[in-house]
């Protein structure tokens, strides 16, 4: 972790050494602490008016909260908890298993919620058997965990409070679904047709408890070694960190500018548009197209769920997807490809394929990733670079998209209604006034 636990509630929790360390691209490369720093202090979080809203106690939030806190667990007898694994790192799952019991992690901000409900009274401090040191990532409920003798990994917990504009439940169905998607991504990654631009952080284990009141809660284990495995030592940069100011180092240049200049220098490219397109947008489009059109898996690749992997020279190598809760499954495509269609959640209604395709591509990736990157680029390099990059994206989209999908995409672009707090109601896709910019 970055430092010992600290009760301060502003960016001063990052000590002076950390501020110095993470000011430039060069100092981020290969540093095991760089990802958690970027998660917490290089994220502007502002694509809609609810982006910074949180009901979570301040000490557990990524920016204002403590650097580290204790994540408690129960040792639950194996016959009372469901524990599922999908090609895990055995060192992690062996640690979770304790003879005839399973470590069951509970977010500390949920303890007082559950303990007062008789059917869930097991979730109580006097019943906890231990804890691990954890630090919140940008999503709040997913935490980076340090356990002695183990590689770093993340635990995603049930946190039934509104963050941004959604209640962040992680119940039985959601645990099962995330593991189903992780398994399907693993199958997609080993297919000979899989492009090298595809990568993901696997969710390799999950557990859930079912209570007598019909409620269930769970957690997921997310490993930090991207798959498919490569020999390249990669450093991960979340998309949002490319265009967000560094809160701990306000004078440092945006990482997208540092990446572009590094690519230009090391690849002898003079045009910033070419550097940006070839090494950021092209792999983004190729990997998305493969997953969507060949595998029927529609990533929710917004600025938090997508990452750029860079090598030891600071050159982007591939795009990494994480957090599979928002993936959608296009069963029509999977049936036509002879792939499994047995999923417990987020199966696309065939009559809404076009709307969902547009939401995943136009809104999640276009509006939430491409737009802020290109807005920053325009300010630094001028409108011509932005326009030429947009045209390159459109051209490649049309090259990669089979005719049967081009005909499914709607003329408008669709996305979630940005004016609604989805606390107690289903999400709503609405047609946007702005026409599609990237297809």
Tab-separated table of C-alpha atoms in Angstrom:
chain	number	residue	atom	x	y	z
A	1	UNK	CA	0.000	0.000	0.000
A	2	UNK	CA	1.062	3.588	-0.321
A	3	UNK	CA	1.548	4.291	3.361
A	4	UNK	CA	0.394	3.351	6.821
A	5	UNK	CA	-3.235	4.030	7.768
A	6	UNK	CA	-3.887	7.743	7.926
A	7	UNK	CA	-7.008	9.471	9.202
A	8	UNK	CA	-6.673	12.605	7.086
A	9	UNK	CA	-9.467	13.286	4.594
A	10	UNK	CA	-7.753	15.035	1.711
A	11	UNK	CA	-4.978	14.286	-0.747
A	12	UNK	CA	-2.381	15.040	1.926
A	13	UNK	CA	-2.820	11.385	2.918
A	14	UNK	CA	-0.384	10.719	0.073
A	15	UNK	CA	2.997	11.346	1.629
A	16	UNK	CA	5.594	13.534	-0.067
A	17	UNK	CA	7.529	10.541	-1.373
A	18	UNK	CA	4.430	9.139	-3.096
A	19	UNK	CA	3.692	12.545	-4.639
A	20	UNK	CA	7.194	12.615	-6.054
A	21	UNK	CA	7.024	9.011	-7.202
A	22	UNK	CA	3.836	9.231	-9.242
A	23	UNK	CA	4.258	12.538	-11.035
A	24	UNK	CA	5.370	11.168	-14.430
A	25	UNK	CA	4.793	8.271	-16.797
A	26	UNK	CA	8.343	7.058	-16.216
A	27	UNK	CA	7.820	6.721	-12.475
A	28	UNK	CA	4.496	4.914	-12.898
A	29	UNK	CA	5.915	2.200	-15.167
A	30	UNK	CA	6.598	-1.022	-13.287
A	31	UNK	CA	5.711	0.402	-9.880
A	32	UNK	CA	3.374	-1.977	-8.008
A	33	UNK	CA	1.776	0.945	-6.147
A	34	UNK	CA	0.983	2.977	-9.253
A	35	UNK	CA	-2.416	1.412	-9.986
A	36	UNK	CA	-3.932	2.142	-6.580
A	37	UNK	CA	-2.527	5.676	-6.737
A	38	UNK	CA	-4.136	6.286	-10.131
A	39	UNK	CA	-7.408	4.744	-8.908
A	40	UNK	CA	-7.639	7.188	-6.042
A	41	UNK	CA	-5.900	10.383	-7.030
A	42	UNK	CA	-6.072	10.629	-10.830
A	43	UNK	CA	-9.820	10.332	-11.392
A	44	UNK	CA	-11.937	13.408	-12.036
A	45	UNK	CA	-15.202	11.398	-11.988
A	46	UNK	CA	-17.432	13.948	-13.688
A	47	UNK	CA	-19.304	12.526	-16.687
A	48	UNK	CA	-22.712	13.116	-15.083
A	49	UNK	CA	-24.065	15.105	-12.146
A	50	UNK	CA	-24.269	12.086	-9.813
A	51	UNK	CA	-20.727	10.862	-10.492
A	52	UNK	CA	-19.336	12.000	-7.139
A	53	UNK	CA	-22.387	11.109	-5.031
A	54	UNK	CA	-21.832	8.477	-2.359
A	55	UNK	CA	-23.723	7.212	0.688
A	56	UNK	CA	-20.636	5.324	1.867
A	57	UNK	CA	-18.951	6.531	5.061
A	58	UNK	CA	-16.212	8.992	4.217
A	59	UNK	CA	-13.392	6.921	5.692
A	60	UNK	CA	-14.038	4.158	3.113
A	61	UNK	CA	-14.162	6.382	0.017
A	62	UNK	CA	-11.308	6.372	-2.513
A	63	UNK	CA	-10.363	10.068	-2.458
A	64	UNK	CA	-11.366	11.448	0.924
A	65	UNK	CA	-10.984	8.186	2.826
A	66	UNK	CA	-8.270	6.423	4.763
A	67	UNK	CA	-5.336	5.076	2.793
A	68	UNK	CA	-5.903	1.614	4.272
A	69	UNK	CA	-8.532	0.037	6.476
A	70	UNK	CA	-9.323	-3.415	7.851
A	71	UNK	CA	-11.600	-5.612	5.733
A	72	UNK	CA	-13.127	-8.153	8.120
A	73	UNK	CA	-14.054	-11.726	7.373
A	74	UNK	CA	-16.017	-14.581	8.893
A	75	UNK	CA	-14.799	-18.171	8.800
A	76	UNK	CA	-17.978	-19.830	7.541
A	77	UNK	CA	-18.302	-23.638	7.493
A	78	UNK	CA	-18.046	-24.886	3.921
A	79	UNK	CA	-21.513	-26.432	4.018
A	80	UNK	CA	-23.067	-23.047	4.858
A	81	UNK	CA	-21.528	-20.957	2.067
A	82	UNK	CA	-21.252	-21.377	-1.690
A	83	UNK	CA	-17.696	-20.923	-2.975
A	84	UNK	CA	-17.027	-21.041	-6.740
A	85	UNK	CA	-13.704	-20.900	-8.566
A	86	UNK	CA	-12.850	-20.321	-12.238
A	87	UNK	CA	-9.208	-21.088	-13.099
A	88	UNK	CA	-7.847	-19.240	-10.051
A	89	UNK	CA	-4.354	-18.608	-8.759
A	90	UNK	CA	-4.355	-21.439	-6.231
A	91	UNK	CA	-2.279	-19.453	-3.784
A	92	UNK	CA	-5.224	-17.089	-3.316
A	93	UNK	CA	-7.986	-19.692	-3.128
A	94	UNK	CA	-5.939	-21.941	-0.830
A	95	UNK	CA	-5.616	-18.964	1.507
A	96	UNK	CA	-9.376	-18.322	1.376
A	97	UNK	CA	-10.087	-21.959	2.223
A	98	UNK	CA	-9.472	-22.809	5.874
A	99	UNK	CA	-9.755	-26.564	6.462
A	100	UNK	CA	-13.564	-26.960	6.484
A	101	UNK	CA	-14.343	-23.227	6.301
A	102	UNK	CA	-14.257	-20.344	3.840
A	103	UNK	CA	-13.185	-16.776	4.554
A	104	UNK	CA	-16.216	-14.587	3.859
A	105	UNK	CA	-15.424	-10.890	3.443
A	106	UNK	CA	-17.886	-8.184	4.471
A	107	UNK	CA	-17.469	-4.506	3.712
A	108	UNK	CA	-17.122	-2.722	7.080
A	109	UNK	CA	-19.773	-0.164	6.102
A	110	UNK	CA	-22.356	-2.954	5.797
A	111	UNK	CA	-21.850	-4.555	9.200
A	112	UNK	CA	-24.321	-2.328	11.047
A	113	UNK	CA	-26.847	-2.758	8.222
A	114	UNK	CA	-26.902	-6.555	8.471
A	115	UNK	CA	-26.392	-7.134	12.188
A	116	UNK	CA	-29.759	-5.618	13.177
A	117	UNK	CA	-31.671	-8.012	10.896
A	118	UNK	CA	-32.267	-11.277	12.796
A	119	UNK	CA	-31.826	-13.510	9.748
A	120	UNK	CA	-28.391	-11.965	9.105
A	121	UNK	CA	-27.132	-11.627	12.674
A	122	UNK	CA	-24.065	-13.705	11.859
A	123	UNK	CA	-22.690	-10.506	10.275
A	124	UNK	CA	-21.546	-9.003	13.562
A	125	UNK	CA	-18.130	-7.880	14.888
A	126	UNK	CA	-18.062	-10.517	17.645
A	127	UNK	CA	-18.291	-13.215	14.970
A	128	UNK	CA	-15.428	-11.982	12.802
A	129	UNK	CA	-12.404	-14.259	12.724
A	130	UNK	CA	-9.870	-11.871	11.203
A	131	UNK	CA	-9.237	-9.128	8.698
A	132	UNK	CA	-6.915	-8.089	5.880
A	133	UNK	CA	-5.518	-4.696	4.959
A	134	UNK	CA	-7.470	-3.163	2.083
A	135	UNK	CA	-7.497	0.076	0.103
A	136	UNK	CA	-10.513	1.286	-1.894
A	137	UNK	CA	-10.230	1.599	-5.654
A	138	UNK	CA	-12.186	4.111	-7.745
A	139	UNK	CA	-15.341	1.985	-7.486
A	140	UNK	CA	-15.254	2.127	-3.635
A	141	UNK	CA	-16.598	-1.391	-3.081
A	142	UNK	CA	-13.689	-3.062	-4.871
A	143	UNK	CA	-10.560	-3.011	-2.759
A	144	UNK	CA	-6.910	-3.790	-3.316
A	145	UNK	CA	-5.867	-6.408	-0.776
A	146	UNK	CA	-2.444	-7.112	0.657
A	147	UNK	CA	-2.148	-10.489	2.371
A	148	UNK	CA	1.191	-11.874	3.500
A	149	UNK	CA	2.851	-14.120	0.957
A	150	UNK	CA	0.224	-13.604	-1.743
A	151	UNK	CA	0.253	-11.615	-4.978
A	152	UNK	CA	-1.825	-8.456	-4.802
A	153	UNK	CA	-5.455	-9.016	-5.727
A	154	UNK	CA	-8.786	-7.246	-5.413
A	155	UNK	CA	-11.955	-8.152	-3.546
A	156	UNK	CA	-15.286	-6.793	-4.709
A	157	UNK	CA	-17.888	-6.753	-1.953
A	158	UNK	CA	-21.591	-6.289	-1.502
A	159	UNK	CA	-22.167	-2.631	-0.569
A	160	UNK	CA	-25.885	-1.842	-0.533
A	161	UNK	CA	-25.548	1.918	-0.622
A	162	UNK	CA	-25.847	4.350	-3.504
A	163	UNK	CA	-22.543	5.176	-5.196
A	164	UNK	CA	-22.880	7.497	-8.164
A	165	UNK	CA	-26.552	6.600	-8.805
A	166	UNK	CA	-26.832	2.875	-8.244
A	167	UNK	CA	-27.192	0.669	-5.171
A	168	UNK	CA	-24.106	-1.545	-5.305
A	169	UNK	CA	-25.499	-4.946	-4.399
A	170	UNK	CA	-23.521	-8.115	-4.958
A	171	UNK	CA	-25.903	-11.001	-4.439
A	172	UNK	CA	-25.946	-14.644	-5.496
A	173	UNK	CA	-27.007	-13.961	-9.090
A	174	UNK	CA	-24.424	-11.237	-9.600
A	175	UNK	CA	-21.610	-13.391	-8.234
A	176	UNK	CA	-22.597	-16.242	-10.516
A	177	UNK	CA	-22.887	-13.955	-13.530
A	178	UNK	CA	-19.489	-12.335	-13.079
A	179	UNK	CA	-17.836	-15.742	-12.923
A	180	UNK	CA	-19.766	-16.875	-16.014
A	181	UNK	CA	-18.460	-13.861	-17.937
A	182	UNK	CA	-14.914	-14.404	-16.683
A	183	UNK	CA	-15.047	-18.000	-17.866
A	184	UNK	CA	-16.423	-16.933	-21.261
A	185	UNK	CA	-13.645	-14.350	-21.632
A	186	UNK	CA	-11.101	-17.054	-20.870
A	187	UNK	CA	-12.586	-19.179	-23.652
A	188	UNK	CA	-12.563	-16.203	-26.015
A	189	UNK	CA	-8.938	-15.405	-25.184
A	190	UNK	CA	-7.609	-18.837	-26.118
A	191	UNK	CA	-9.374	-18.893	-29.487
A	192	UNK	CA	-6.809	-18.604	-32.323
A	193	UNK	CA	-8.774	-15.685	-33.802
A	194	UNK	CA	-8.449	-13.581	-30.654
A	195	UNK	CA	-6.492	-10.400	-31.451
A	196	UNK	CA	-3.515	-9.462	-29.230
A	197	UNK	CA	-5.341	-6.288	-28.201
A	198	UNK	CA	-7.733	-8.317	-25.979
A	199	UNK	CA	-7.070	-8.577	-22.261
A	200	UNK	CA	-9.000	-8.798	-19.015
A	201	UNK	CA	-8.542	-8.966	-15.257
A	202	UNK	CA	-10.052	-12.350	-14.385
A	203	UNK	CA	-12.599	-12.787	-11.630
A	204	UNK	CA	-11.535	-16.214	-10.499
A	205	UNK	CA	-13.436	-16.898	-7.285
A	206	UNK	CA	-16.611	-15.849	-5.575
A	207	UNK	CA	-18.673	-16.721	-2.553
A	208	UNK	CA	-22.180	-15.978	-1.372
A	209	UNK	CA	-24.292	-16.485	1.735
A	210	UNK	CA	-28.058	-17.054	1.545
A	211	UNK	CA	-30.173	-15.978	4.518
A	212	UNK	CA	-33.564	-17.148	5.763
A	213	UNK	CA	-35.140	-13.804	4.800
A	214	UNK	CA	-34.418	-14.523	1.113
A	215	UNK	CA	-31.495	-12.093	0.950
A	216	UNK	CA	-28.041	-13.072	-0.283
A	217	UNK	CA	-24.691	-11.308	-0.205
A	218	UNK	CA	-21.390	-12.192	-1.810
A	219	UNK	CA	-17.919	-11.173	-2.854
A	220	UNK	CA	-15.623	-11.710	-5.828
A	221	UNK	CA	-11.864	-12.155	-6.193
A	222	UNK	CA	-10.253	-10.243	-9.050
A	223	UNK	CA	-6.687	-11.104	-9.949
A	224	UNK	CA	-4.309	-8.403	-11.193
A	225	UNK	CA	-2.298	-10.401	-13.706
A	226	UNK	CA	-4.130	-9.768	-16.996
A	227	UNK	CA	-5.164	-12.662	-19.180
A	228	UNK	CA	-4.312	-14.010	-21.594
A	229	UNK	CA	-0.879	-14.156	-19.987
A	230	UNK	CA	1.997	-12.599	-21.898
A	231	UNK	CA	5.736	-12.421	-21.358
A	232	UNK	CA	5.533	-8.626	-21.340
A	233	UNK	CA	5.681	-6.988	-17.928
A	234	UNK	CA	2.683	-4.665	-18.070
A	235	UNK	CA	1.643	-1.608	-16.087
A	236	UNK	CA	-2.060	-0.786	-16.022
A	237	UNK	CA	-3.536	2.697	-16.432
A	238	UNK	CA	-7.319	3.153	-16.049
A	239	UNK	CA	-8.864	5.127	-18.896
A	240	UNK	CA	-9.983	7.864	-16.517
A	241	UNK	CA	-6.375	8.443	-15.447
A	242	UNK	CA	-5.446	9.354	-19.006
A	243	UNK	CA	-7.492	12.563	-18.996
A	244	UNK	CA	-7.830	13.374	-15.281
A	245	UNK	CA	-5.604	15.831	-13.404
A	246	UNK	CA	-3.287	14.338	-10.811
A	247	UNK	CA	-4.729	15.576	-7.505
A	248	UNK	CA	-1.490	14.905	-5.631
A	249	UNK	CA	0.695	16.436	-8.354
A	250	UNK	CA	-1.397	19.267	-9.883
A	251	UNK	CA	1.465	20.585	-12.005
A	252	UNK	CA	2.116	17.268	-13.756
A	253	UNK	CA	1.006	16.860	-17.365
A	254	UNK	CA	-2.016	14.698	-18.206
A	255	UNK	CA	-0.969	11.100	-18.791
A	256	UNK	CA	-2.528	11.084	-22.259
A	257	UNK	CA	-0.103	13.816	-23.302
A	258	UNK	CA	2.821	11.985	-21.741
A	259	UNK	CA	1.815	8.787	-23.555
A	260	UNK	CA	1.434	10.510	-26.914
A	261	UNK	CA	4.813	12.200	-26.648
A	262	UNK	CA	6.451	8.970	-25.514
A	263	UNK	CA	4.948	7.068	-28.457
A	264	UNK	CA	6.023	9.783	-30.899
A	265	UNK	CA	9.566	9.710	-29.568
A	266	UNK	CA	10.061	5.953	-29.319
A	267	UNK	CA	8.117	4.958	-32.436
A	268	UNK	CA	9.370	7.907	-34.512
A	269	UNK	CA	5.870	9.174	-35.256
A	270	UNK	CA	5.534	12.884	-35.860
A	271	UNK	CA	1.732	13.112	-35.977
A	272	UNK	CA	0.011	13.041	-32.543
A	273	UNK	CA	-3.191	11.825	-34.219
A	274	UNK	CA	-1.405	8.782	-35.630
A	275	UNK	CA	0.256	8.008	-32.298
A	276	UNK	CA	-3.058	8.272	-30.465
A	277	UNK	CA	-5.046	6.267	-32.975
A	278	UNK	CA	-2.552	3.463	-33.598
A	279	UNK	CA	-1.726	2.802	-29.960
A	280	UNK	CA	-4.903	3.706	-28.046
A	281	UNK	CA	-7.999	3.778	-30.230
A	282	UNK	CA	-7.145	1.071	-32.757
A	283	UNK	CA	-6.572	-1.655	-30.128
A	284	UNK	CA	-9.657	-0.406	-28.304
A	285	UNK	CA	-11.784	-0.860	-31.416
A	286	UNK	CA	-10.238	-4.198	-32.404
A	287	UNK	CA	-10.727	-5.771	-29.002
A	288	UNK	CA	-14.277	-4.439	-28.633
A	289	UNK	CA	-15.226	-5.697	-32.096
A	290	UNK	CA	-13.885	-9.181	-31.409
A	291	UNK	CA	-15.733	-9.517	-28.106
A	292	UNK	CA	-18.986	-8.047	-29.446
A	293	UNK	CA	-19.185	-9.505	-32.947
A	294	UNK	CA	-17.340	-12.823	-32.574
A	295	UNK	CA	-18.139	-13.679	-28.962
A	296	UNK	CA	-21.460	-11.964	-28.241
A	297	UNK	CA	-19.962	-10.306	-25.153
A	298	UNK	CA	-20.648	-6.581	-24.898
A	299	UNK	CA	-18.237	-4.950	-22.448
A	300	UNK	CA	-19.280	-2.042	-20.281
A	301	UNK	CA	-16.014	-0.363	-21.218
A	302	UNK	CA	-16.424	3.053	-19.670
A	303	UNK	CA	-13.565	5.065	-18.190
A	304	UNK	CA	-13.454	3.044	-14.969
A	305	UNK	CA	-13.806	-0.457	-16.389
A	306	UNK	CA	-11.302	-0.102	-19.229
A	307	UNK	CA	-7.535	0.122	-18.793
A	308	UNK	CA	-4.539	0.562	-21.058
A	309	UNK	CA	-1.673	-1.869	-20.549
A	310	UNK	CA	1.763	-0.417	-21.272
A	311	UNK	CA	5.125	-2.165	-21.501
A	312	UNK	CA	8.401	-1.264	-19.821
A	313	UNK	CA	9.017	1.387	-22.505
A	314	UNK	CA	5.675	3.055	-21.841
A	315	UNK	CA	4.159	1.853	-25.121
A	316	UNK	CA	0.533	0.636	-25.005
A	317	UNK	CA	0.250	-3.080	-25.698
A	318	UNK	CA	-3.443	-3.903	-25.302
A	319	UNK	CA	-6.756	-2.934	-23.704
A	320	UNK	CA	-7.803	-4.559	-20.446
A	321	UNK	CA	-11.441	-5.031	-19.409
A	322	UNK	CA	-12.442	-5.457	-15.788
A	323	UNK	CA	-15.581	-5.631	-13.654
A	324	UNK	CA	-17.901	-7.953	-15.539
A	325	UNK	CA	-21.103	-6.959	-13.745
A	326	UNK	CA	-22.059	-4.577	-16.571
A	327	UNK	CA	-21.279	-6.902	-19.492
A	328	UNK	CA	-24.263	-7.729	-21.678
A	329	UNK	CA	-24.665	-11.068	-23.446
A	330	UNK	CA	-25.882	-11.007	-27.046
A	331	UNK	CA	-27.433	-14.473	-27.217
A	332	UNK	CA	-28.302	-14.065	-30.908
A	333	UNK	CA	-24.623	-13.749	-31.771
A	334	UNK	CA	-23.556	-16.508	-29.398
A	335	UNK	CA	-26.118	-18.914	-30.834
A	336	UNK	CA	-24.940	-18.174	-34.358
A	337	UNK	CA	-21.330	-18.848	-33.278
A	338	UNK	CA	-22.173	-22.080	-31.463
A	339	UNK	CA	-21.279	-20.606	-28.067
A	340	UNK	CA	-22.930	-21.167	-24.705
A	341	UNK	CA	-25.997	-19.066	-23.968
A	342	UNK	CA	-26.440	-20.180	-20.365
A	343	UNK	CA	-26.103	-16.945	-18.391
A	344	UNK	CA	-27.864	-15.873	-15.220
A	345	UNK	CA	-28.075	-12.124	-15.859
A	346	UNK	CA	-27.928	-9.324	-18.481
A	347	UNK	CA	-29.075	-11.371	-21.471
A	348	UNK	CA	-29.951	-8.940	-24.252
A	349	UNK	CA	-33.550	-8.893	-25.422
A	350	UNK	CA	-33.296	-9.616	-29.186
A	351	UNK	CA	-35.673	-6.714	-29.856
A	352	UNK	CA	-33.314	-4.316	-28.047
A	353	UNK	CA	-30.015	-5.438	-29.561
A	354	UNK	CA	-29.489	-2.164	-31.404
A	355	UNK	CA	-30.132	-0.023	-28.348
A	356	UNK	CA	-27.773	-2.104	-26.199
A	357	UNK	CA	-25.066	-2.107	-28.876
A	358	UNK	CA	-25.337	1.671	-29.066
A	359	UNK	CA	-25.242	2.080	-25.296
A	360	UNK	CA	-22.136	-0.091	-25.002
A	361	UNK	CA	-20.298	1.455	-27.947
A	362	UNK	CA	-21.580	5.012	-28.415
A	363	UNK	CA	-22.268	5.893	-24.799
A	364	UNK	CA	-20.009	3.801	-22.575
A	365	UNK	CA	-16.931	3.864	-24.799
A	366	UNK	CA	-17.594	6.817	-27.100
A	367	UNK	CA	-19.077	9.365	-24.717
A	368	UNK	CA	-17.260	8.266	-21.556
A	369	UNK	CA	-13.821	7.399	-22.964
A	370	UNK	CA	-13.250	8.742	-26.470
A	371	UNK	CA	-14.882	12.129	-25.839
A	372	UNK	CA	-12.828	13.178	-22.783
A	373	UNK	CA	-9.585	11.952	-24.329
A	374	UNK	CA	-10.222	13.880	-27.533
A	375	UNK	CA	-11.383	16.990	-25.655
A	376	UNK	CA	-8.053	17.032	-23.838
A	377	UNK	CA	-6.153	16.348	-27.049
A	378	UNK	CA	-7.918	19.213	-28.827
A	379	UNK	CA	-6.777	21.671	-26.158
A	380	UNK	CA	-3.150	20.577	-26.483
A	381	UNK	CA	-2.783	19.703	-30.163
A	382	UNK	CA	-5.622	21.612	-31.841
A	383	UNK	CA	-8.990	20.776	-33.435
A	384	UNK	CA	-7.430	19.274	-36.553
A	385	UNK	CA	-5.899	16.429	-34.557
A	386	UNK	CA	-9.233	15.736	-32.898
A	387	UNK	CA	-11.145	15.710	-36.203
A	388	UNK	CA	-8.637	13.463	-37.969
A	389	UNK	CA	-8.654	11.021	-35.054
A	390	UNK	CA	-12.454	10.911	-35.070
A	391	UNK	CA	-12.434	10.136	-38.779
A	392	UNK	CA	-9.891	7.338	-38.258
A	393	UNK	CA	-12.127	5.845	-35.565
A	394	UNK	CA	-15.191	5.995	-37.843
A	395	UNK	CA	-13.320	4.372	-40.711
A	396	UNK	CA	-12.045	1.524	-38.570
A	397	UNK	CA	-15.458	1.004	-36.976
A	398	UNK	CA	-16.980	0.491	-40.409
A	399	UNK	CA	-14.124	-1.827	-41.430
A	400	UNK	CA	-14.499	-3.973	-38.317
A	401	UNK	CA	-18.304	-4.114	-38.122
A	402	UNK	CA	-19.969	-6.858	-40.213
A	403	UNK	CA	-22.931	-5.722	-42.353
A	404	UNK	CA	-25.404	-7.641	-40.201
A	405	UNK	CA	-24.339	-5.542	-37.208
A	406	UNK	CA	-24.225	-2.258	-39.107
A	407	UNK	CA	-27.883	-2.853	-39.873
A	408	UNK	CA	-28.696	-3.459	-36.201
A	409	UNK	CA	-27.128	-0.288	-34.832
A	410	UNK	CA	-29.779	2.463	-34.625
A	411	UNK	CA	-29.371	5.790	-36.397
A	412	UNK	CA	-29.355	7.560	-33.022
A	413	UNK	CA	-26.981	6.935	-30.160
A	414	UNK	CA	-28.475	5.559	-26.956
A	415	UNK	CA	-27.275	5.771	-23.392
A	416	UNK	CA	-28.501	5.821	-19.834
A	417	UNK	CA	-30.555	8.787	-18.779
A	418	UNK	CA	-27.991	10.995	-17.044
A	419	UNK	CA	-30.645	12.919	-15.105
A	420	UNK	CA	-32.012	9.961	-13.136
A	421	UNK	CA	-30.913	8.458	-9.821
A	422	UNK	CA	-31.491	4.719	-10.300
A	423	UNK	CA	-31.982	3.893	-6.648
A	424	UNK	CA	-35.333	2.128	-6.726
A	425	UNK	CA	-36.114	1.840	-10.411
A	426	UNK	CA	-34.720	0.054	-13.474
A	427	UNK	CA	-32.214	1.755	-15.736
A	428	UNK	CA	-33.560	3.548	-18.785
A	429	UNK	CA	-31.849	3.932	-22.165
A	430	UNK	CA	-32.719	7.141	-23.983
A	431	UNK	CA	-31.890	8.465	-27.430
A	432	UNK	CA	-29.353	11.263	-27.235
A	433	UNK	CA	-29.722	14.540	-29.110
A	434	UNK	CA	-26.171	14.301	-30.453
A	435	UNK	CA	-25.767	11.904	-33.387
A	436	UNK	CA	-23.210	9.085	-33.168
A	437	UNK	CA	-19.704	10.511	-33.392
A	438	UNK	CA	-17.662	7.339	-33.838
A	439	UNK	CA	-19.409	5.172	-36.433
